[in-house]
PDB file of C-alpha atoms in Angstrom:
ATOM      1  CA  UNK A 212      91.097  13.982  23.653  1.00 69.00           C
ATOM      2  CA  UNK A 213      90.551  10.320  23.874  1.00 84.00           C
ATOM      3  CA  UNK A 214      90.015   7.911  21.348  1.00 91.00           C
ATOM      4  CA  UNK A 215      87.410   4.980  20.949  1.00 95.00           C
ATOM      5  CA  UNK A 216      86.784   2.003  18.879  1.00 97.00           C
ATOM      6  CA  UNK A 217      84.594  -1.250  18.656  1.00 97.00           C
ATOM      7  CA  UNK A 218      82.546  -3.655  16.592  1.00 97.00           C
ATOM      8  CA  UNK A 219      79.013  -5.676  17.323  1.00 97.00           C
ATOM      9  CA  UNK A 220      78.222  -8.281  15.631  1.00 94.00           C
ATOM     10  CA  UNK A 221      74.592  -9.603  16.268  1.00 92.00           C
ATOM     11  CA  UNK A 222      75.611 -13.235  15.787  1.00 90.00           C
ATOM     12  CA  UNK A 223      77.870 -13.302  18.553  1.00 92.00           C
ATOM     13  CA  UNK A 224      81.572 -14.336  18.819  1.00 93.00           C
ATOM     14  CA  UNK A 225      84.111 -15.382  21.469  1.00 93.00           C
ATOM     15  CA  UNK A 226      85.051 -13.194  23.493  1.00 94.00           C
ATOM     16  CA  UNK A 227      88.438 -13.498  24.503  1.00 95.00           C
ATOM     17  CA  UNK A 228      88.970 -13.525  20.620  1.00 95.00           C
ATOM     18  CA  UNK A 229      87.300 -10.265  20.140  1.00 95.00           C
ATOM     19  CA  UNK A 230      88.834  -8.381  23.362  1.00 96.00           C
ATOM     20  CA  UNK A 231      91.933  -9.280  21.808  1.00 96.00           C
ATOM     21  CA  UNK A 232      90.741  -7.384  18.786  1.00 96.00           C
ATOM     22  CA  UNK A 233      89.341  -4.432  20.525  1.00 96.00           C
ATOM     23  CA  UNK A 234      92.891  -4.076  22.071  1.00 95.00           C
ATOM     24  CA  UNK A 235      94.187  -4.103  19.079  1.00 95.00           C
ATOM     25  CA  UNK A 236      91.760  -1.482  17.242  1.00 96.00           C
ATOM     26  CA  UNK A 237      92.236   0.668  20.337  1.00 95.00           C
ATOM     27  CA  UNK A 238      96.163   0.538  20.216  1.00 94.00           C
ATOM     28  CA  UNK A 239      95.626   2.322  16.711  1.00 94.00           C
ATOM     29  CA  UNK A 240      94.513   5.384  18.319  1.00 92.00           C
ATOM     30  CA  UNK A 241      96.836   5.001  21.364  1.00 91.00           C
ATOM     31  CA  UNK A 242      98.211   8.525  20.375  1.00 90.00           C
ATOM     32  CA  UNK A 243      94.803  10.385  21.589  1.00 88.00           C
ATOM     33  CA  UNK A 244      94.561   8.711  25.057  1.00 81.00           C
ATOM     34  CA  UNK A 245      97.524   7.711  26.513  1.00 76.00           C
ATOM     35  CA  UNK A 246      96.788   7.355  29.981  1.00 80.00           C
ATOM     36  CA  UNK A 247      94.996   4.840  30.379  1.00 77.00           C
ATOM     37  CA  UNK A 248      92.904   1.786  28.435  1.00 87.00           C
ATOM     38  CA  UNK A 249      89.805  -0.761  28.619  1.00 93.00           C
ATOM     39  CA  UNK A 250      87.677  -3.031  26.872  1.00 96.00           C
ATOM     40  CA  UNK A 251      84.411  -4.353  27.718  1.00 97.00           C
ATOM     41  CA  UNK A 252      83.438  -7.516  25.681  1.00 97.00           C
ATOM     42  CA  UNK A 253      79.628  -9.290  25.225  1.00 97.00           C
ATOM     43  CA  UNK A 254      80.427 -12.548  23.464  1.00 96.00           C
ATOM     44  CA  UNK A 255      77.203 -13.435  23.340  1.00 94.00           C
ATOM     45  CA  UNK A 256      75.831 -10.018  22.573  1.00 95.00           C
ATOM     46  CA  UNK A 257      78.222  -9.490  19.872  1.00 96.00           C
ATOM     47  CA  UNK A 258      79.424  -6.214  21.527  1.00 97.00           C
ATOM     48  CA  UNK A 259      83.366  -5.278  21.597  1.00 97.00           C
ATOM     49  CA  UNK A 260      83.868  -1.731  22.937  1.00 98.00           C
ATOM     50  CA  UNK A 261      87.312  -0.119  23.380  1.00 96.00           C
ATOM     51  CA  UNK A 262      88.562   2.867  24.729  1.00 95.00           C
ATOM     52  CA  UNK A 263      91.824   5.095  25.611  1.00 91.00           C
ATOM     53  CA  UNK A 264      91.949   7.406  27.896  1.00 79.00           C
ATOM     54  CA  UNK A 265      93.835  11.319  28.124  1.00 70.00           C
ATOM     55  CA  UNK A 266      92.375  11.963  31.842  1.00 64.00           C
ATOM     56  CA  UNK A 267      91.253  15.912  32.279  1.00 65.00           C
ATOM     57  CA  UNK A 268      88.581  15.746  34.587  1.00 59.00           C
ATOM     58  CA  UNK A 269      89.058  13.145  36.539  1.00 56.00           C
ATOM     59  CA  UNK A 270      92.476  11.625  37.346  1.00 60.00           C
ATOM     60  CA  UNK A 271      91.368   9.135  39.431  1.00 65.00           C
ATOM     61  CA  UNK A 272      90.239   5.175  38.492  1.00 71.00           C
ATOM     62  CA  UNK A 273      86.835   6.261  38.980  1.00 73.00           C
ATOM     63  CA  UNK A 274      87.103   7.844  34.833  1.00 74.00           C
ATOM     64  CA  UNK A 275      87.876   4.431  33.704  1.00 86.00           C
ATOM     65  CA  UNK A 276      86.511   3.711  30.616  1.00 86.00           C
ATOM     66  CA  UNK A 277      84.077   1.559  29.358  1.00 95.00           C
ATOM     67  CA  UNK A 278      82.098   2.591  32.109  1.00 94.00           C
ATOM     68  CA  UNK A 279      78.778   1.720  33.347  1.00 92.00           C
ATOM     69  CA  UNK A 280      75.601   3.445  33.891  1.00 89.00           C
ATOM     70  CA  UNK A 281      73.933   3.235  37.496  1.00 83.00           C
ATOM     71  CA  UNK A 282      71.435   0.867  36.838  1.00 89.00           C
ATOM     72  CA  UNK A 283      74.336  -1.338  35.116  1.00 91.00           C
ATOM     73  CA  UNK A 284      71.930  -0.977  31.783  1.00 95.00           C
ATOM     74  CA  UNK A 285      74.389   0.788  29.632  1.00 96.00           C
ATOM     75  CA  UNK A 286      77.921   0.822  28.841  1.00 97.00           C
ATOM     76  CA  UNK A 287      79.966   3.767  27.412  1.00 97.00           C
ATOM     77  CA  UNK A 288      82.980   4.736  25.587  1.00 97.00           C
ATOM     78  CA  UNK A 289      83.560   8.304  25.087  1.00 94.00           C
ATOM     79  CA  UNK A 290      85.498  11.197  23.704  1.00 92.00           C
ATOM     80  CA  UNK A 291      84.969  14.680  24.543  1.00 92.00           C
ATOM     81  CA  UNK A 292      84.076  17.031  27.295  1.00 92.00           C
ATOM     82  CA  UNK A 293      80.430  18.084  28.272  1.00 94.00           C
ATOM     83  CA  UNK A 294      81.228  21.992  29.815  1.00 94.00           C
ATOM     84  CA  UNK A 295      77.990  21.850  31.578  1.00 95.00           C
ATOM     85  CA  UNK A 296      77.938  18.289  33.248  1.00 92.00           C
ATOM     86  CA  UNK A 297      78.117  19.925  36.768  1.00 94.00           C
ATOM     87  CA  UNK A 298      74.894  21.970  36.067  1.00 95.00           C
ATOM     88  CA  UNK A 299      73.448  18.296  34.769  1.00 96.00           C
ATOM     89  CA  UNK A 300      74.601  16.620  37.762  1.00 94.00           C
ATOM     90  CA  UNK A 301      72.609  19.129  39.991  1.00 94.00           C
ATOM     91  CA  UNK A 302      69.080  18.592  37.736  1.00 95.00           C
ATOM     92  CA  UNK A 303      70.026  14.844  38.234  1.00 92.00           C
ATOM     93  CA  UNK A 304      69.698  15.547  42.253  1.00 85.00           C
ATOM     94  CA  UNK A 305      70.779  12.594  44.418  1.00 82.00           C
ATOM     95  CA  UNK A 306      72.661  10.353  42.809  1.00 84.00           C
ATOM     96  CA  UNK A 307      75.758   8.390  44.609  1.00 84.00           C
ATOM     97  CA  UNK A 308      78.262   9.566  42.074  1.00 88.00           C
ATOM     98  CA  UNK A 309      81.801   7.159  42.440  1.00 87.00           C
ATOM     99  CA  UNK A 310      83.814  10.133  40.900  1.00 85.00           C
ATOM    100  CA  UNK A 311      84.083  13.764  38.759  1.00 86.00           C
ATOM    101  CA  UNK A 312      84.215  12.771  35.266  1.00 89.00           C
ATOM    102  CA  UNK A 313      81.868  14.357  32.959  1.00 91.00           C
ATOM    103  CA  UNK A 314      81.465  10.258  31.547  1.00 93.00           C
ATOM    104  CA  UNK A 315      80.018   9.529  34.804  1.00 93.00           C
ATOM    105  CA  UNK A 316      77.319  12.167  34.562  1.00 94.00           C
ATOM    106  CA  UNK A 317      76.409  11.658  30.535  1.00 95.00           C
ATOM    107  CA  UNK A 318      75.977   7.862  31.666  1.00 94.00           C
ATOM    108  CA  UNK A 319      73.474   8.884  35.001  1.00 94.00           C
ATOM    109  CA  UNK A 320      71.801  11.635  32.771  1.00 95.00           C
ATOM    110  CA  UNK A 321      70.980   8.810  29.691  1.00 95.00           C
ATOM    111  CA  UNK A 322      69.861   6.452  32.840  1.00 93.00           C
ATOM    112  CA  UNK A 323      67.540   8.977  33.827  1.00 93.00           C
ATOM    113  CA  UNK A 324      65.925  10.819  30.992  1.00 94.00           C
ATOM    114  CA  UNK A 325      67.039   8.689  27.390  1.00 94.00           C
ATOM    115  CA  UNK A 326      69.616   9.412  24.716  1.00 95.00           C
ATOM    116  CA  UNK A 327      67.872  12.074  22.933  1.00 95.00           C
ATOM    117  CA  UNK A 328      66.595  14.416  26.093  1.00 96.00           C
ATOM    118  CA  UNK A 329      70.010  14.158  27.792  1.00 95.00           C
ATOM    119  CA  UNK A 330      71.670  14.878  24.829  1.00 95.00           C
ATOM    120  CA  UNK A 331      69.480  18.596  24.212  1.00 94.00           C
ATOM    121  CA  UNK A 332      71.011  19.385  27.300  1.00 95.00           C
ATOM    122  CA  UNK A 333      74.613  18.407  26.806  1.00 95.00           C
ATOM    123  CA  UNK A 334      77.073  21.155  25.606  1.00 95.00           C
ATOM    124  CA  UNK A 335      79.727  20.375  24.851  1.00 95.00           C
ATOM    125  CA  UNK A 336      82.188  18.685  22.152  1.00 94.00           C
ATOM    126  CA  UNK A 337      82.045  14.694  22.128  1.00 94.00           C
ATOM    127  CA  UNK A 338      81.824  11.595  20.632  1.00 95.00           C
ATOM    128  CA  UNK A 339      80.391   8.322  21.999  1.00 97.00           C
ATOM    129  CA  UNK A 340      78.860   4.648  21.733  1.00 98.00           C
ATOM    130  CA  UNK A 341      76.330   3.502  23.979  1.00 98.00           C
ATOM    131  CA  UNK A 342      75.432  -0.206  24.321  1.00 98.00           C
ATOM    132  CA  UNK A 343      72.563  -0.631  25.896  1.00 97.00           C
ATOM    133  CA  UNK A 344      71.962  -4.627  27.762  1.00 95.00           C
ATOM    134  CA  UNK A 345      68.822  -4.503  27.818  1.00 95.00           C
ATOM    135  CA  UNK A 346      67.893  -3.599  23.945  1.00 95.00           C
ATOM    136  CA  UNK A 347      70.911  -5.515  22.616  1.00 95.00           C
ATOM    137  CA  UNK A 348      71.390  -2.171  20.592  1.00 96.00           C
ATOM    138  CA  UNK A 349      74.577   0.476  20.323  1.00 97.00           C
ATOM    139  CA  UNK A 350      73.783   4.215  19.931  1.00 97.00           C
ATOM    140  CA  UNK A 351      76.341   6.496  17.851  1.00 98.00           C
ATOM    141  CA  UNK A 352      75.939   9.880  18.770  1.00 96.00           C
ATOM    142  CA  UNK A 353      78.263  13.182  17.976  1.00 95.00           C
ATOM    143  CA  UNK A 354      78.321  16.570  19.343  1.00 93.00           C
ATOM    144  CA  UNK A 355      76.469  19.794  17.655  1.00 91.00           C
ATOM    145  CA  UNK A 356      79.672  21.323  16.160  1.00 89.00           C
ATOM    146  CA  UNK A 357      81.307  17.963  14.860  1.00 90.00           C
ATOM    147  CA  UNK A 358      84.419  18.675  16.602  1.00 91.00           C
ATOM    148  CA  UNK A 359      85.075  14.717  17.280  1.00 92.00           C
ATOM    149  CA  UNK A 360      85.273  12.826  14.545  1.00 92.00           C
ATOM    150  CA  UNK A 361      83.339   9.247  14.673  1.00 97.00           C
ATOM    151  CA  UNK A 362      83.386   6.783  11.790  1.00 97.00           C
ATOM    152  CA  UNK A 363      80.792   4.031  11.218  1.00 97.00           C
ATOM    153  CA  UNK A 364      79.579   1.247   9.001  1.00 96.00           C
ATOM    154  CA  UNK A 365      79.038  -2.430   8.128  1.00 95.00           C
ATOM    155  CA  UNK A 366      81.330  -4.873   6.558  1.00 91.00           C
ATOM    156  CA  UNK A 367      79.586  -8.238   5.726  1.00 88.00           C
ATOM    157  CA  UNK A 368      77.779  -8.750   8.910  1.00 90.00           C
ATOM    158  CA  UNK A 369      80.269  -6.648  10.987  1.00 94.00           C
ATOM    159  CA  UNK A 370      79.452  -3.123  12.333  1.00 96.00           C
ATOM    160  CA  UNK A 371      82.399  -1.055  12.919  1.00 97.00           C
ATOM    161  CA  UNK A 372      82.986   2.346  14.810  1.00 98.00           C
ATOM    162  CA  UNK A 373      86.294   4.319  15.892  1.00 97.00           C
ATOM    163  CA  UNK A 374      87.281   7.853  16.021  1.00 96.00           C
ATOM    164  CA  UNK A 375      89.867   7.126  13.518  1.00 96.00           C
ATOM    165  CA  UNK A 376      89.869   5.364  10.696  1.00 96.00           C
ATOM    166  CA  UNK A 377      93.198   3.648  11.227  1.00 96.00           C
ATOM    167  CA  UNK A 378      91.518   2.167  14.559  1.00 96.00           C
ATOM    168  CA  UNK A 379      88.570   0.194  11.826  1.00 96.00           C
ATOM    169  CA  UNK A 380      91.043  -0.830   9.470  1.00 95.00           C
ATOM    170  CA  UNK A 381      93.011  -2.898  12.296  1.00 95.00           C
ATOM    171  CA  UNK A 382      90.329  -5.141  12.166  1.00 95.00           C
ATOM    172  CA  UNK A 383      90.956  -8.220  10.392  1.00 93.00           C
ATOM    173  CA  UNK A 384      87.205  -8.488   8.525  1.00 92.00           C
ATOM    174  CA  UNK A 385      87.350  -4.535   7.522  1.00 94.00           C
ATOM    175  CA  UNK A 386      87.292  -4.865   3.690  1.00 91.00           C
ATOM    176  CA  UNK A 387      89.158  -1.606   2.838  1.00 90.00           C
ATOM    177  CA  UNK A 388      87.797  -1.095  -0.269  1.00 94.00           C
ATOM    178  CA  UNK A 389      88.130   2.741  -1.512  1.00 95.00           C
ATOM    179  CA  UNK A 390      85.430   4.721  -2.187  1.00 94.00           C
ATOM    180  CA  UNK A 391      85.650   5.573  -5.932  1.00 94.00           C
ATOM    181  CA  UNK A 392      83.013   8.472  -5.074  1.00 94.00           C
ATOM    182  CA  UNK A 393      84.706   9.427  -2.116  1.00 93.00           C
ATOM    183  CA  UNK A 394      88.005   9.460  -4.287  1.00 93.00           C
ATOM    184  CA  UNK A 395      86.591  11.587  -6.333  1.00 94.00           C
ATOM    185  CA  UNK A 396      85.175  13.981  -4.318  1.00 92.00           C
ATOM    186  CA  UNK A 397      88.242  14.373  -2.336  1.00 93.00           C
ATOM    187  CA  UNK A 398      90.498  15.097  -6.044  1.00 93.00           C
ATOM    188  CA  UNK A 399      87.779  17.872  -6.483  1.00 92.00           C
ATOM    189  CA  UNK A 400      87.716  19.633  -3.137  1.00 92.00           C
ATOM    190  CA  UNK A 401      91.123  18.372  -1.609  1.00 92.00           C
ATOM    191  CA  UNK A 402      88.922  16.969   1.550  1.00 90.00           C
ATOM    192  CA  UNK A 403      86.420  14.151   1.775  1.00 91.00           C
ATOM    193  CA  UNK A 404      83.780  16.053   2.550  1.00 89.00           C
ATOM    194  CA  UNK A 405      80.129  15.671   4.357  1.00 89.00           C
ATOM    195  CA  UNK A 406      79.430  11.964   5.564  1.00 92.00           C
ATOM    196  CA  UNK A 407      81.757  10.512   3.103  1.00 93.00           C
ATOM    197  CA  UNK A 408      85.010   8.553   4.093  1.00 95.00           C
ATOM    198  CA  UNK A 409      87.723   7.051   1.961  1.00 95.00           C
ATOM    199  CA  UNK A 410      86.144   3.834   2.504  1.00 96.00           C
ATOM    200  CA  UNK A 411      83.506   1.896   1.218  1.00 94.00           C
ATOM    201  CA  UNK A 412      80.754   1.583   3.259  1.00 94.00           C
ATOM    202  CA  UNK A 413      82.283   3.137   5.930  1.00 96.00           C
ATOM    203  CA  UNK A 414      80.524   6.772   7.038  1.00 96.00           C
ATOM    204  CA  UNK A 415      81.103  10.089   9.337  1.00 96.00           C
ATOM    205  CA  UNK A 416      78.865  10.441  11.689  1.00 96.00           C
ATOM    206  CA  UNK A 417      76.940  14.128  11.159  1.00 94.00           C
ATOM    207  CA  UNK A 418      77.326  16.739  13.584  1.00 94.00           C
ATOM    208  CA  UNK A 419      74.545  16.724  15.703  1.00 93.00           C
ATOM    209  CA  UNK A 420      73.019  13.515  15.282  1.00 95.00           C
ATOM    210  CA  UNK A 421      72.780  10.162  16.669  1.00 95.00           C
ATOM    211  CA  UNK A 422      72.013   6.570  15.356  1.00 96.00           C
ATOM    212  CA  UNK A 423      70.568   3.122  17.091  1.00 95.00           C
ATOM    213  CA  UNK A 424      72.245   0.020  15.602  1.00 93.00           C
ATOM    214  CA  UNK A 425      69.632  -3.023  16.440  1.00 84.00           C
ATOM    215  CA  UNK A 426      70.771  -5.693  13.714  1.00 70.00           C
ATOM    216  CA  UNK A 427      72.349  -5.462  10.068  1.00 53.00           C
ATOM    217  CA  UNK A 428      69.930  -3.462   8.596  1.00 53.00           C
ATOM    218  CA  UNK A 429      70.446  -0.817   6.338  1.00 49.00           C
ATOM    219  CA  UNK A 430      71.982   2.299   7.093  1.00 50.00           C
ATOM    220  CA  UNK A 431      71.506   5.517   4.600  1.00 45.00           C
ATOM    221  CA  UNK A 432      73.870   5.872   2.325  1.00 44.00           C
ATOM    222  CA  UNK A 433      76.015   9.040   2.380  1.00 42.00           C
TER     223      UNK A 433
END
């Protein structure tokens, strides 16, 4: 497993300020990749993404996360394993791939055919966040069985994502405010269930779905 984190903030920031807190946030989940780390900061965008890594598939540099699509239009952080990314990477015919990690063929699949095509054909387990340059928007998207967790949600004008919740919180603008409904619900069936989390405004992603971020717009309320 690996773990990833990040925020976007459509106002912008400074960026050696936010990779700072991406390094952070990604230290928090240190535990579920510890073989390697990255960040890949947008100041102007108001993108921070943050990842580490527990190589399986590829050992080499070439896995290094955030990576980059082909065309240099998206960026990635990811958790998971796609079992069929070799059968992918033969429907995807010639592309110069750098390496073998499944990361490498999600990213050249999205390139080619968009999130939600390449994603019908993905099987696998997973959790990821796209950025993609040239919409200024970040994608959220979670495998069919739920089997990585991915948290998500806005505080003030902040949008936060990690595969922990530990990894949000070391964020110095996450509110942590508890979720009296979420409390609740987890005294009732000793879990927080469905797209609840502990936190205010902070959600689960649902198994088998995926979400564009553009702005700070509403998002549905669990």
């Amino acid at each position: 497993m690996c773990g990833i984190a990040g925020f976007f903030d459509p106002r912008g920031f400074n960026s050696n300020e936010a990779e700072k807190l991406a390094r952070r946030m990604a230290y928090r989940v240190v535990h579920r990749g510890p073989d390697d780390s990255g960040v890949w900061v947008d100041g102007k965008s108001g993108i921070a993404l943050a990842h580490q890594r527990l190589s399986v598939l590829d050992l080499s540099p070439a896995g290094h996360q955030p990576m980059k699509s082909p065309s240099h239009r998206y960026v990635i952080v990811y958790n998971g394993e796609i079992y069929n990314h070799l059968e992918l990477r033969e429907q995807l015919g010639g592309v110069a791939w750098r390496g073998h990690s499944d990361t490498e063929t999600l990213l050249a699949a999205i390139d080619a055919w968009g999130v939600s095509a390449t994603l019908e054909k993905c099987v696998g387990m997973f959790g990821f966040a796209l950025w993609n340059r040239k919409t200024q928007s970040l994608t959220l998207g979670r495998d069919r069985l739920g089997e990585k967790p991915l948290y998500y949600g806005w505080q003030g004008r902040t949008f936060f994502f990690g595969s922990e919740l530990k990894a949000i919180n070391a964020h110095p603008e996450f509110l942590g405010e508890v979720d009296r409904k979420a409390l609740a619900l987890s005294l009732l069936f000793s879990c927080v269930p469905g797209s609840f989390s502990i936190y205010k405004g902070i959600q689960k992603l649902t198994p088998g779905t995926f979400i564009e971020i553009c702005d700070d717009g509403d998002l549905p309320e669990p």
